[in-house]
C-alpha cells in the first residue's frame, strides 16, 4: 500500500530537535500534526519500554539523531513494535544465556554490552523503506521463509513464517509472532505491527555454525559440518564483509558518478558483503544410506560411499581433504556456492513468458533456471523451477514442449533426471545466517557423469549479473526498486567484482535494473559501460569438452549503443579478437535490415529459413522465452530490437578458465555504451543438430 504524500501545513525540519547535531539527511523529512509512528507508540502504554529504547538509540555511530526522532519524521517505515512483555521475555532469554544476571536493564555488566543489546533490539525492529518508498502491510508480507526486500535499520535480513493450520498467523524469523489484533496500523510515516518477541537475527556465520554442528548430532547436519571442517573451509565461510572496502567507503573513496546521459548521480555500493549457500544432506539421510548411527559415521565412510557410487572418478580417495584433487573435497565443495541465495531468489521470476511478477500470488509457469559455479573445483550447479516441478530443484533435466508452436512447459521428467528437491516450507529446517543460507536436502547431490552429460546437451543462458556472486550478496539481483542503479570503481586497487576486471580507468561501469521500465532485458537488468571502456569477464566453466558457441544478448533501443571488439581465450593477458567488432546499434529494425530479420509468419518452414539466413550473418532473433513487460505477450523473438550476436565458436574444456574482453573501438565517443544483457553457451550438439534443430525459446 502506498502512503499518501501529505501536504505539509507545518513544516518542521528534524534538525530543530533539542540537542540534535546529527549528520542525517533531513531535506525530505518533516514532522506532521497527524499521527506518526512515534506518537502512536507514545500513546499506548504497552509500548512504553520500546519508546524509551527508541529515544536512547542513535540512528548510527555518526549521528546524534535518535531513532525516536526518526519515527516522528516523514519517511516509509515498517515498525515491528515489541510490547513490554515481549521485551521482558527477551531479557529473560539473556539471563538464560548468561549475558546478564537478572532480567533488568540495570543488570548489564558494562555499557558496551548494553549498547549492543539495545541496538540489536531497536534497529532490527524497523525496515527503512525511505529510499525505495516502500512499506509493508501483512497482505504484502513475503511468503513462508522468504525475506523482505528491504533490510532492517541494522542492515539485516528478516523473513516471515506462517502457521500451516492458520495462514492468518505469522511470525518474523520464526519466533516473533505478529499480533492478529494490533497490526497494519497506519501512521503518516509508515505502518506498525505489534510483535510478541524481540526481532534478533542470528549473528552466526556459516563457518561458526558448522563448527558448532560438528559436535551437535541434534542439529541433523553434524555430518555435513564435519565434511566442511575437514576440507578446511570454516574460516573462509566465516567472512561477512570486505572490511577494506568498508573503510574505503567511509573515507569517501567511492564518490558517486555524475551520469551525463540521464542527469543522475549514481552511487557506489555501500557494502561489499560475502555470502554462501550450502545444500546439505541431513544426518537422517546418512543414517539411512549407510545403516549406521550418525555419531559413528566417519569421513572415510562418506568417501568410500562416494567412491562406490562412482562419483568423481578422477579424484584421489585419501585423507588429504583440503586438496582440490581429493574425493571428499570435491564431493563437499559441490554443495557450496559463494553467494547467499535466499528462498525467494532460488528461482528468479521476472519476465519469462506467461509470468506477471506484479501478481503476488502468481505461480511459476515455464521453467526458470540458474547455473552457478560451485566452490572448490569449478563446476556447474543448476537450480530449476517450473509449474510441473512444484518447487525448486537441483540438477533437474526434464524434456520440454519446446516446439515452435508449443508452450515450453515440462513434457516429462524421468526419475533419474528428477533432481534433488529443495524444500522451502515451514517444516524445511532452512537455517538463515548473517552470511549464508543452509538448505537441508534429503537425496545425494553430486556432479555425476549424468549431470555433466545433461548439461552438455543444454543451451546455457546466463544473465550478465548471474556471473557475479557479489551482485546476489549485495541485493542487486532482481531488486524491487524501480531504476535501481550502481556504479563501480575502475581504479585497479578498488574493484568490486572478483570475476570482472576493469582494464581502463576511463571506464564508467554500471549495473542497471529495468524493473517496471518494460525493457526487453532478461531478468530486467543489464551490464552497461561508457567512456573508453575496456573490461574482462571471467567465464563459467563448460560441463564437458566440446565445441561451444557463445552468444551475446543485445537490445538496440538506445541510440547510445556503441561498437566493441570482443576477445576470448584462456590467457587473460593474451586474449584473441573474435571476428569483426560488434555493432550494438545494429538490430532487426536497423536501416537496410542487414541482419535479415523478418517477423515470424504462420509458415514455420519459412521462419526457419529466416533463422538460417540470420545465423549466416552472425545473428539470431531474441528468445521466445523473454517478454518486455510484466504479463506481456510480445516476446523478444517478435522484437526486432532485441537480438543475439554469435561472438565465439570454439572447442572448450571444463578444466580451463576462459575469459571474454569487451573493448571500445570508439575512444573519441565516450558516451557510446557497452551493453550486455545475457550470454549463452550452446553446444554443437544443439546448434548444429540436423535432426533436432535448436529451439526458438
XYZ file of C-alpha atoms in Angstrom:
697
model
C 0.000 0.000 0.000
C 1.415 3.366 -0.965
C 1.370 6.084 1.646
C -0.093 9.381 0.584
C 2.402 12.207 0.451
C 0.504 14.568 2.695
C 0.654 18.282 2.045
C 2.584 19.782 4.896
C 0.985 22.707 6.648
C 3.503 22.757 9.493
C 6.996 22.034 8.219
C 9.488 21.361 10.962
C 12.864 20.054 9.923
C 14.212 17.271 12.108
C 17.301 19.336 12.790
C 15.434 21.657 15.197
C 15.124 18.963 17.864
C 16.796 19.940 21.125
C 20.379 18.713 21.254
C 20.243 17.343 17.715
C 23.561 17.540 15.847
C 23.249 14.564 13.536
C 24.580 14.316 10.004
C 21.495 12.503 8.725
C 19.997 13.968 5.542
C 16.766 15.621 6.680
C 15.998 17.504 3.491
C 12.834 15.490 2.771
C 11.841 14.631 6.313
C 9.234 16.660 8.103
C 7.089 16.443 11.209
C 3.309 16.432 10.748
C 0.443 17.072 13.132
C -1.150 13.786 12.075
C -0.247 10.613 13.912
C 3.294 9.395 13.347
C 4.730 6.052 14.365
C 6.318 7.745 17.366
C 3.108 9.412 18.525
C 1.115 6.212 18.198
C 3.632 4.255 20.267
C 3.792 7.047 22.839
C 0.001 6.916 23.253
C -0.075 3.183 24.020
C 1.273 2.022 27.361
C 2.167 -1.498 26.183
C 4.999 0.059 24.142
C 6.451 2.294 26.903
C 9.687 0.302 27.218
C 10.129 0.248 23.458
C 9.589 4.013 23.282
C 12.228 4.544 25.960
C 14.719 2.471 23.980
C 13.862 4.304 20.748
C 14.760 7.571 22.455
C 18.072 6.200 23.742
C 19.205 4.559 20.499
C 21.016 6.720 17.926
C 20.399 6.222 14.226
C 24.099 5.461 13.694
C 27.536 5.924 15.209
C 27.964 9.205 13.333
C 24.568 10.664 14.206
C 23.076 12.333 17.250
C 19.541 11.763 15.972
C 17.630 9.186 17.986
C 15.552 6.520 16.280
C 12.547 8.000 18.096
C 13.151 11.317 16.347
C 13.300 9.488 13.031
C 9.915 7.937 13.796
C 8.452 11.449 14.160
C 9.719 12.376 10.695
C 8.425 11.832 7.188
C 9.500 8.535 5.664
C 8.492 4.994 4.753
C 8.983 2.814 7.798
C 7.635 -0.597 8.734
C 7.848 -0.895 12.508
C 7.629 -4.257 14.296
C 6.991 -2.897 17.780
C 7.660 -5.275 20.700
C 5.395 -4.905 23.711
C 6.708 -4.503 27.247
C 6.015 -8.213 27.797
C 7.944 -9.107 24.644
C 10.960 -7.099 25.803
C 10.791 -8.755 29.206
C 10.828 -12.190 27.577
C 13.916 -11.118 25.656
C 15.645 -10.026 28.864
C 14.709 -13.392 30.387
C 16.447 -15.115 27.469
C 19.610 -13.068 28.107
C 19.646 -14.359 31.683
C 19.417 -17.938 30.428
C 22.331 -17.262 28.060
C 24.381 -15.841 30.951
C 24.700 -12.372 29.416
C 23.045 -10.642 32.390
C 22.414 -11.920 35.955
C 18.881 -10.515 36.220
C 16.166 -9.702 33.679
C 16.567 -5.977 34.134
C 18.139 -3.209 32.053
C 20.222 -2.148 35.063
C 21.952 -5.515 35.310
C 24.175 -5.262 32.240
C 27.846 -5.764 33.158
C 29.085 -2.834 31.078
C 27.899 -0.014 28.861
C 29.217 -1.659 25.713
C 27.070 -4.776 26.165
C 24.048 -2.644 26.987
C 24.543 -0.520 23.868
C 24.934 -3.628 21.725
C 21.753 -5.301 23.001
C 19.715 -2.103 22.724
C 20.990 -1.557 19.200
C 20.014 -5.096 18.173
C 16.542 -4.675 19.623
C 15.769 -1.253 18.176
C 17.499 -1.240 14.791
C 16.182 -4.671 13.816
C 12.605 -3.684 14.638
C 12.315 -1.205 11.751
C 12.526 -1.610 7.986
C 13.628 1.687 6.442
C 11.967 1.905 3.042
C 12.589 5.612 2.559
C 14.987 5.099 -0.346
C 12.552 2.787 -2.101
C 9.402 4.466 -0.752
C 8.095 1.112 0.398
C 6.229 -0.112 3.476
C 4.590 -3.435 4.291
C 1.140 -4.402 5.484
C 0.529 -8.070 6.276
C -1.137 -8.960 2.934
C 2.086 -7.768 1.271
C 4.442 -9.732 3.519
C 6.691 -12.252 1.753
C 5.721 -15.907 1.528
C 6.929 -18.521 4.008
C 10.679 -18.328 4.629
C 11.085 -15.535 2.089
C 12.875 -12.355 3.152
C 11.670 -8.754 2.998
C 13.147 -6.807 0.089
C 14.234 -4.054 2.466
C 16.748 -4.633 5.248
C 16.328 -3.589 8.847
C 17.999 -0.415 10.049
C 20.762 -2.711 11.298
C 21.255 -3.837 7.668
C 19.944 -7.327 8.396
C 17.580 -9.621 6.561
C 14.391 -10.808 8.238
C 11.814 -13.279 6.934
C 8.253 -14.457 7.554
C 6.847 -17.845 8.558
C 3.138 -18.696 8.505
C 1.239 -21.138 10.696
C 0.324 -24.064 8.459
C -3.011 -24.503 10.260
C -3.825 -20.783 10.381
C -2.410 -18.830 7.448
C -3.566 -15.601 9.075
C -0.989 -16.173 11.822
C 2.596 -15.270 11.002
C 5.906 -14.772 12.763
C 9.029 -12.806 11.958
C 12.097 -15.046 11.741
C 10.001 -17.900 13.099
C 9.953 -16.747 16.747
C 8.390 -13.267 16.794
C 4.603 -13.615 16.435
C 2.813 -10.720 14.749
C -0.341 -9.749 16.643
C -3.552 -10.596 14.803
C -5.312 -7.753 16.634
C -2.748 -4.941 16.522
C -1.188 -4.961 13.079
C -1.409 -2.932 9.863
C -1.724 0.229 11.964
C -1.289 3.124 9.569
C 0.662 6.203 10.570
C 1.673 9.174 8.480
C 5.183 7.754 8.037
C 4.566 4.036 7.851
C 2.901 1.018 9.401
C 3.107 -0.534 12.847
C 2.813 -4.246 13.664
C 2.822 -5.335 17.298
C 5.088 -8.359 17.891
C 5.280 -10.713 20.840
C 9.057 -11.068 20.933
C 12.158 -9.107 20.001
C 13.486 -9.496 16.443
C 17.027 -10.690 16.882
C 18.589 -12.105 13.670
C 21.449 -14.529 14.189
C 24.968 -13.124 14.113
C 26.322 -16.594 13.463
C 28.223 -17.170 10.223
C 28.178 -20.337 8.179
C 31.657 -21.173 9.460
C 30.836 -20.698 13.139
C 27.521 -22.541 12.804
C 29.046 -25.591 11.141
C 31.827 -25.642 13.733
C 29.155 -25.938 16.443
C 27.233 -28.543 14.475
C 30.220 -30.903 14.345
C 29.543 -31.831 17.989
C 25.776 -31.444 17.857
C 24.041 -34.547 16.435
C 20.671 -32.959 17.196
C 21.382 -30.326 14.546
C 20.727 -33.059 11.956
C 23.602 -31.556 9.967
C 26.571 -32.771 12.005
C 27.979 -34.976 9.240
C 27.994 -32.243 6.618
C 29.542 -29.947 9.229
C 32.363 -32.439 9.747
C 32.918 -32.692 5.992
C 33.193 -28.920 5.605
C 35.545 -28.601 8.575
C 37.740 -31.455 7.323
C 38.100 -29.640 3.991
C 39.477 -26.577 5.808
C 36.633 -24.286 4.795
C 35.376 -22.999 8.150
C 37.492 -19.830 8.157
C 36.529 -18.953 4.579
C 32.856 -19.450 5.387
C 33.081 -17.052 8.333
C 33.631 -13.931 6.224
C 30.815 -11.363 6.321
C 32.056 -8.112 4.783
C 35.098 -6.898 2.916
C 36.462 -4.712 5.718
C 38.900 -2.928 3.431
C 36.011 -1.871 1.206
C 34.048 -0.740 4.280
C 36.854 1.551 5.384
C 37.437 2.949 1.913
C 33.736 3.688 1.541
C 33.601 5.507 4.873
C 36.537 7.693 3.857
C 34.841 8.778 0.618
C 36.963 6.649 -1.706
C 33.900 5.763 -3.810
C 32.231 9.013 -4.880
C 29.016 8.876 -6.860
C 29.193 9.120 -10.641
C 27.522 12.006 -12.452
C 25.908 10.248 -15.398
C 25.519 12.951 -18.029
C 23.225 10.886 -20.248
C 20.442 10.780 -17.654
C 21.485 13.609 -15.365
C 21.723 11.187 -12.441
C 24.100 10.897 -9.533
C 24.818 7.154 -9.378
C 26.112 5.808 -6.048
C 28.692 3.142 -5.449
C 27.510 0.179 -3.339
C 27.705 0.918 0.363
C 28.988 -2.571 1.205
C 30.812 -5.466 -0.342
C 29.374 -8.452 1.504
C 30.366 -12.082 1.219
C 27.786 -14.815 1.083
C 27.357 -18.575 0.850
C 24.691 -21.171 0.195
C 25.006 -24.740 1.472
C 22.844 -27.620 0.287
C 23.358 -30.229 2.993
C 22.254 -33.856 3.185
C 20.794 -34.391 6.637
C 22.102 -36.805 9.261
C 18.820 -38.679 8.830
C 19.760 -39.265 5.193
C 23.227 -40.532 6.062
C 21.954 -42.880 8.754
C 19.523 -44.459 6.296
C 22.071 -44.556 3.468
C 24.936 -46.063 5.486
C 22.903 -48.025 8.053
C 24.948 -46.530 10.871
C 24.225 -44.173 13.746
C 25.183 -40.588 12.901
C 27.711 -40.433 15.710
C 29.524 -43.478 14.319
C 29.732 -42.290 10.701
C 33.298 -41.324 9.761
C 34.830 -39.260 6.987
C 36.142 -42.464 5.445
C 32.629 -43.866 5.406
C 31.456 -40.937 3.279
C 34.498 -41.037 0.998
C 34.181 -44.782 0.387
C 30.455 -44.417 -0.208
C 31.114 -41.695 -2.828
C 33.776 -43.850 -4.468
C 31.432 -46.847 -4.628
C 28.792 -44.617 -6.219
C 31.277 -43.748 -8.960
C 31.343 -40.060 -8.045
C 34.408 -38.057 -9.127
C 36.377 -40.982 -10.612
C 39.420 -38.790 -11.301
C 39.679 -37.651 -7.661
C 42.010 -39.199 -5.069
C 40.473 -41.050 -2.131
C 42.965 -40.264 0.617
C 42.849 -38.273 3.847
C 44.299 -35.056 2.381
C 40.856 -33.465 2.439
C 41.966 -29.855 1.957
C 43.285 -30.549 -1.543
C 41.024 -29.853 -4.500
C 42.032 -33.174 -6.049
C 40.675 -35.079 -3.045
C 37.454 -37.087 -3.454
C 35.844 -35.866 -0.241
C 36.818 -32.275 -1.049
C 35.187 -32.469 -4.469
C 32.066 -34.072 -3.005
C 31.758 -31.462 -0.242
C 32.542 -28.290 -2.189
C 29.963 -29.156 -4.847
C 27.368 -28.454 -2.128
C 28.631 -24.884 -1.648
C 28.006 -21.718 -3.644
C 29.923 -18.464 -2.994
C 26.741 -16.411 -2.761
C 23.919 -16.142 -0.272
C 20.755 -17.162 -2.146
C 17.554 -16.551 -0.146
C 14.401 -18.597 -0.665
C 12.720 -16.011 -2.887
C 15.736 -15.909 -5.232
C 16.331 -19.612 -5.676
C 14.333 -19.097 -8.861
C 14.433 -15.577 -10.269
C 10.974 -14.997 -11.690
C 10.586 -11.770 -13.578
C 9.804 -11.641 -17.288
C 9.610 -15.204 -18.514
C 6.708 -15.658 -20.926
C 3.360 -16.021 -19.185
C 4.574 -14.730 -15.807
C 3.489 -11.486 -14.154
C 5.683 -10.529 -11.204
C 3.177 -7.840 -10.201
C 0.774 -10.608 -9.208
C 1.974 -11.552 -5.715
C 0.381 -14.992 -5.891
C 1.484 -15.766 -9.441
C 2.517 -19.413 -9.672
C 5.532 -20.469 -11.783
C 4.744 -21.146 -15.434
C 7.513 -22.005 -17.894
C 10.809 -23.108 -16.311
C 13.167 -20.690 -14.594
C 16.765 -21.709 -14.046
C 20.204 -20.549 -12.999
C 23.607 -22.209 -13.351
C 26.005 -21.357 -10.547
C 29.729 -22.043 -10.263
C 30.466 -24.016 -7.101
C 33.267 -23.525 -4.626
C 36.390 -25.675 -4.851
C 36.871 -27.195 -8.283
C 34.820 -25.078 -10.710
C 31.634 -26.948 -11.669
C 28.073 -26.034 -12.603
C 25.113 -26.470 -10.267
C 21.665 -25.972 -11.772
C 18.672 -24.603 -9.843
C 15.371 -25.169 -11.665
C 11.726 -24.383 -11.012
C 8.611 -24.817 -13.159
C 4.883 -25.280 -12.845
C 5.385 -29.033 -13.090
C 8.257 -29.317 -10.609
C 6.151 -27.866 -7.792
C 9.143 -26.038 -6.307
C 12.885 -25.546 -6.795
C 15.166 -28.477 -7.639
C 18.878 -29.015 -8.051
C 20.077 -30.545 -11.336
C 16.669 -31.282 -12.809
C 16.624 -32.144 -16.529
C 13.094 -32.638 -17.888
C 12.061 -32.879 -21.509
C 10.236 -29.749 -22.634
C 7.464 -28.899 -25.043
C 9.885 -26.701 -26.963
C 8.487 -26.744 -30.476
C 7.852 -23.514 -32.322
C 4.128 -23.667 -31.583
C 4.376 -25.357 -28.171
C 4.267 -23.845 -24.676
C 7.716 -24.700 -23.214
C 6.244 -26.485 -20.192
C 7.720 -29.735 -18.943
C 6.600 -32.672 -21.083
C 8.015 -35.353 -18.837
C 10.838 -35.939 -16.380
C 12.359 -39.364 -15.756
C 13.188 -40.387 -12.201
C 16.924 -40.328 -12.932
C 16.646 -36.728 -14.159
C 14.222 -35.579 -11.470
C 16.953 -33.877 -9.453
C 17.175 -33.034 -5.758
C 14.226 -31.202 -4.235
C 14.846 -28.039 -2.210
C 12.113 -27.872 0.412
C 11.185 -24.350 1.475
C 8.028 -24.783 3.576
C 7.722 -24.158 7.312
C 8.993 -27.670 8.101
C 12.018 -27.495 5.798
C 14.573 -26.697 8.507
C 16.164 -23.882 6.490
C 18.786 -22.008 8.521
C 19.255 -18.302 7.728
C 22.561 -16.816 8.889
C 24.195 -13.422 8.591
C 26.280 -14.555 5.609
C 24.575 -17.726 4.418
C 21.534 -19.905 3.992
C 21.593 -23.651 4.671
C 19.083 -25.788 2.790
C 18.716 -29.327 4.184
C 18.284 -31.871 1.358
C 17.188 -35.480 1.521
C 18.868 -37.001 -1.527
C 22.537 -37.086 -2.567
C 23.951 -34.177 -4.555
C 26.936 -34.819 -6.827
C 28.422 -33.687 -10.147
C 27.986 -37.067 -11.776
C 28.735 -38.039 -15.359
C 24.979 -37.977 -15.966
C 24.673 -34.371 -14.688
C 27.614 -33.249 -16.807
C 26.249 -35.070 -19.854
C 22.810 -33.499 -19.440
C 24.294 -30.018 -19.001
C 26.389 -30.570 -22.133
C 23.143 -31.056 -24.094
C 21.671 -27.773 -22.891
C 21.831 -24.211 -24.125
C 23.084 -22.428 -21.003
C 21.751 -18.880 -20.733
C 23.267 -16.599 -18.070
C 22.088 -13.165 -17.085
C 25.172 -10.932 -17.220
C 24.925 -10.403 -13.438
C 24.379 -14.086 -12.682
C 28.118 -14.453 -13.299
C 28.958 -12.101 -10.411
C 28.344 -13.517 -6.888
C 28.748 -10.040 -5.412
C 25.552 -8.927 -7.156
C 23.484 -11.520 -5.277
C 25.329 -10.988 -1.991
C 24.694 -7.249 -2.048
C 20.995 -7.182 -3.033
C 21.489 -6.208 -6.663
C 19.671 -9.143 -8.274
C 16.020 -8.633 -9.172
C 15.591 -5.664 -6.855
C 12.114 -4.337 -6.165
C 13.117 -0.714 -6.641
C 12.433 0.955 -9.982
C 15.559 2.403 -11.633
C 17.979 0.841 -9.151
C 21.500 1.511 -10.379
C 25.064 1.186 -9.038
C 28.436 2.486 -10.172
C 31.692 0.566 -9.729
C 35.171 1.992 -9.436
C 37.610 1.488 -12.316
C 40.604 2.005 -10.014
C 42.682 -1.229 -10.133
C 43.016 -1.168 -6.319
C 39.304 -0.640 -5.640
C 37.498 -3.015 -7.963
C 34.309 -4.620 -6.750
C 33.885 -7.880 -8.632
C 36.120 -10.901 -8.466
C 35.051 -12.043 -11.944
C 35.298 -8.648 -13.674
C 38.497 -6.740 -14.353
C 38.167 -3.126 -15.486
C 41.249 -2.579 -17.647
C 40.880 1.155 -18.200
C 40.493 3.884 -15.595
C 38.382 5.728 -18.154
C 35.673 3.070 -17.946
C 32.351 4.051 -16.352
C 30.983 0.676 -15.261
C 27.369 0.294 -14.084
C 24.614 -2.165 -13.199
C 21.089 -1.079 -14.125
C 17.779 -2.614 -13.120
C 14.975 -2.113 -15.589
C 12.157 -3.048 -13.244
C 8.843 -1.540 -14.365
C 10.594 0.011 -17.385
C 9.332 -2.511 -19.994
C 12.889 -3.120 -21.161
C 13.282 -6.373 -23.132
C 16.114 -7.419 -20.807
C 16.444 -10.954 -19.482
C 15.511 -10.731 -15.770
C 15.250 -6.967 -16.148
C 18.836 -5.858 -15.558
C 21.845 -5.109 -17.719
C 25.578 -4.581 -17.709
C 26.487 -1.145 -19.004
C 29.791 0.670 -19.516
C 30.661 4.016 -21.031
C 33.755 6.102 -21.583
C 36.847 4.487 -23.063
C 35.586 1.182 -21.754
C 37.647 -1.990 -21.544
C 36.521 -4.840 -19.272
C 37.326 -8.536 -18.966
C 34.879 -11.103 -17.560
C 35.870 -14.482 -16.128
C 33.535 -17.001 -17.732
C 31.880 -20.010 -16.066
C 33.172 -23.493 -16.941
C 31.621 -25.663 -19.615
C 30.340 -29.061 -18.406
C 32.281 -31.256 -20.872
C 34.894 -30.830 -23.591
C 33.343 -29.909 -26.911
C 32.619 -27.158 -29.407
C 30.500 -24.350 -27.966
C 29.015 -21.203 -29.393
C 28.829 -18.100 -27.194
C 26.119 -15.550 -27.954
C 25.660 -12.069 -26.569
C 22.168 -10.671 -25.957
C 21.812 -7.038 -27.041
C 18.969 -4.518 -27.105
C 19.359 -1.789 -29.707
C 16.776 0.599 -28.283
C 19.224 3.289 -27.214
C 20.942 5.479 -29.755
C 23.980 5.497 -27.486
C 24.886 1.832 -28.073
C 28.482 1.568 -29.216
C 30.812 -0.699 -31.163
C 33.185 -3.005 -29.323
C 35.772 -5.623 -30.143
C 35.219 -8.939 -28.372
C 38.235 -11.012 -27.342
C 38.230 -14.556 -25.953
C 40.696 -17.147 -24.690
C 42.366 -18.793 -21.698
C 45.350 -16.435 -21.394
C 43.894 -13.399 -19.698
C 46.720 -11.168 -20.894
C 46.712 -12.564 -24.455
C 43.089 -12.891 -25.499
C 42.343 -13.304 -29.204
C 39.952 -10.980 -31.101
C 36.797 -12.735 -32.285
C 35.691 -11.631 -35.738
C 34.823 -8.074 -36.637
C 33.752 -5.554 -33.956
C 30.211 -5.919 -32.618
C 27.938 -3.016 -33.545
C 25.424 -2.848 -30.687
C 23.242 -0.366 -32.584
C 22.627 -2.900 -35.313
C 19.316 -4.738 -34.930
C 16.475 -6.144 -36.953
C 14.980 -2.650 -37.043
C 18.149 -1.069 -38.477
C 18.240 0.674 -41.825
C 18.506 -1.742 -44.798
C 17.902 -4.665 -42.372
C 21.421 -6.022 -42.780
C 20.669 -8.852 -40.330
C 17.941 -10.423 -42.456
C 15.431 -10.115 -39.604
C 11.809 -10.727 -40.548
C 8.783 -11.072 -38.327
C 7.540 -14.634 -37.931
C 4.794 -15.752 -40.265
C 2.385 -18.665 -39.939
C 4.761 -20.738 -42.088
C 7.273 -22.344 -39.691
C 9.415 -23.639 -42.574
C 9.811 -20.108 -43.872
C 10.568 -18.843 -40.365
C 13.302 -21.476 -40.038
C 14.849 -20.269 -43.305
C 14.925 -16.705 -41.951
C 16.689 -18.015 -38.839
C 19.326 -19.725 -41.015
C 19.961 -16.549 -43.002
C 20.403 -14.563 -39.798
C 22.823 -17.165 -38.401
C 24.864 -16.908 -41.604
C 25.209 -13.206 -40.795
C 26.254 -13.988 -37.220
C 22.910 -13.032 -35.659
C 19.895 -14.704 -34.068
C 16.465 -13.462 -33.104
C 15.818 -12.923 -29.438
C 14.362 -15.812 -27.419
C 10.659 -16.536 -27.350
C 11.214 -17.085 -23.613
C 11.548 -13.361 -22.720
C 8.844 -10.686 -22.699
C 9.475 -6.993 -22.133
C 6.760 -6.153 -19.638
C 5.033 -7.965 -16.788
C 2.363 -10.272 -18.144
C 3.063 -9.090 -21.696
C 2.702 -11.184 -24.826
C 5.295 -9.678 -27.173
C 8.354 -11.859 -26.835
C 11.906 -10.933 -27.751
C 11.581 -13.183 -30.782
C 8.973 -10.764 -32.141
C 11.093 -7.763 -31.141
C 13.342 -6.522 -33.938
C 15.421 -4.531 -31.459
C 16.310 -7.474 -29.185
C 18.730 -9.838 -30.929
C 21.650 -12.148 -30.257
C 25.197 -11.863 -31.649
C 27.231 -15.033 -32.186
C 30.645 -13.928 -30.950
C 32.636 -17.135 -30.286
C 32.631 -20.682 -31.685
C 35.483 -22.721 -30.228
C 36.433 -26.010 -28.575
C 36.332 -25.603 -24.790
C 37.376 -27.751 -21.835
C 35.786 -27.864 -18.361
C 39.203 -27.711 -16.696
C 40.281 -24.472 -18.394
C 39.327 -20.968 -17.243
C 38.232 -18.766 -20.141
C 37.847 -15.005 -20.338
C 35.963 -12.552 -22.536
C 37.070 -8.995 -23.070
C 34.950 -6.104 -24.381
C 36.898 -3.081 -25.633
C 35.534 0.017 -27.334
C 36.667 0.824 -30.866
C 35.248 4.359 -30.489
C 37.581 6.025 -27.951
C 36.554 9.509 -29.139
C 32.863 8.848 -28.396
C 32.826 8.447 -24.643
C 29.041 8.313 -24.326
C 28.815 5.249 -26.547
C 27.857 2.233 -24.464
C 28.834 -1.345 -23.956
C 25.554 -3.195 -23.347
C 25.386 -6.842 -22.296
C 22.058 -8.351 -21.255
C 22.894 -12.067 -21.174
C 25.373 -14.598 -22.542
C 24.553 -18.026 -23.941
C 26.720 -21.131 -24.234
C 25.335 -23.518 -26.828
C 26.991 -26.896 -27.574
C 27.450 -28.056 -31.161
C 25.050 -30.924 -30.453
C 22.325 -28.286 -30.111
C 23.172 -25.536 -32.620
C 24.271 -27.945 -35.369
C 21.803 -30.792 -34.968
C 20.150 -31.706 -38.314
C 17.590 -33.995 -36.669
C 16.500 -31.747 -33.781
C 17.264 -28.093 -34.612
C 17.803 -25.684 -31.722
C 14.527 -24.432 -30.280
C 13.467 -20.779 -30.533
C 12.957 -20.387 -26.783
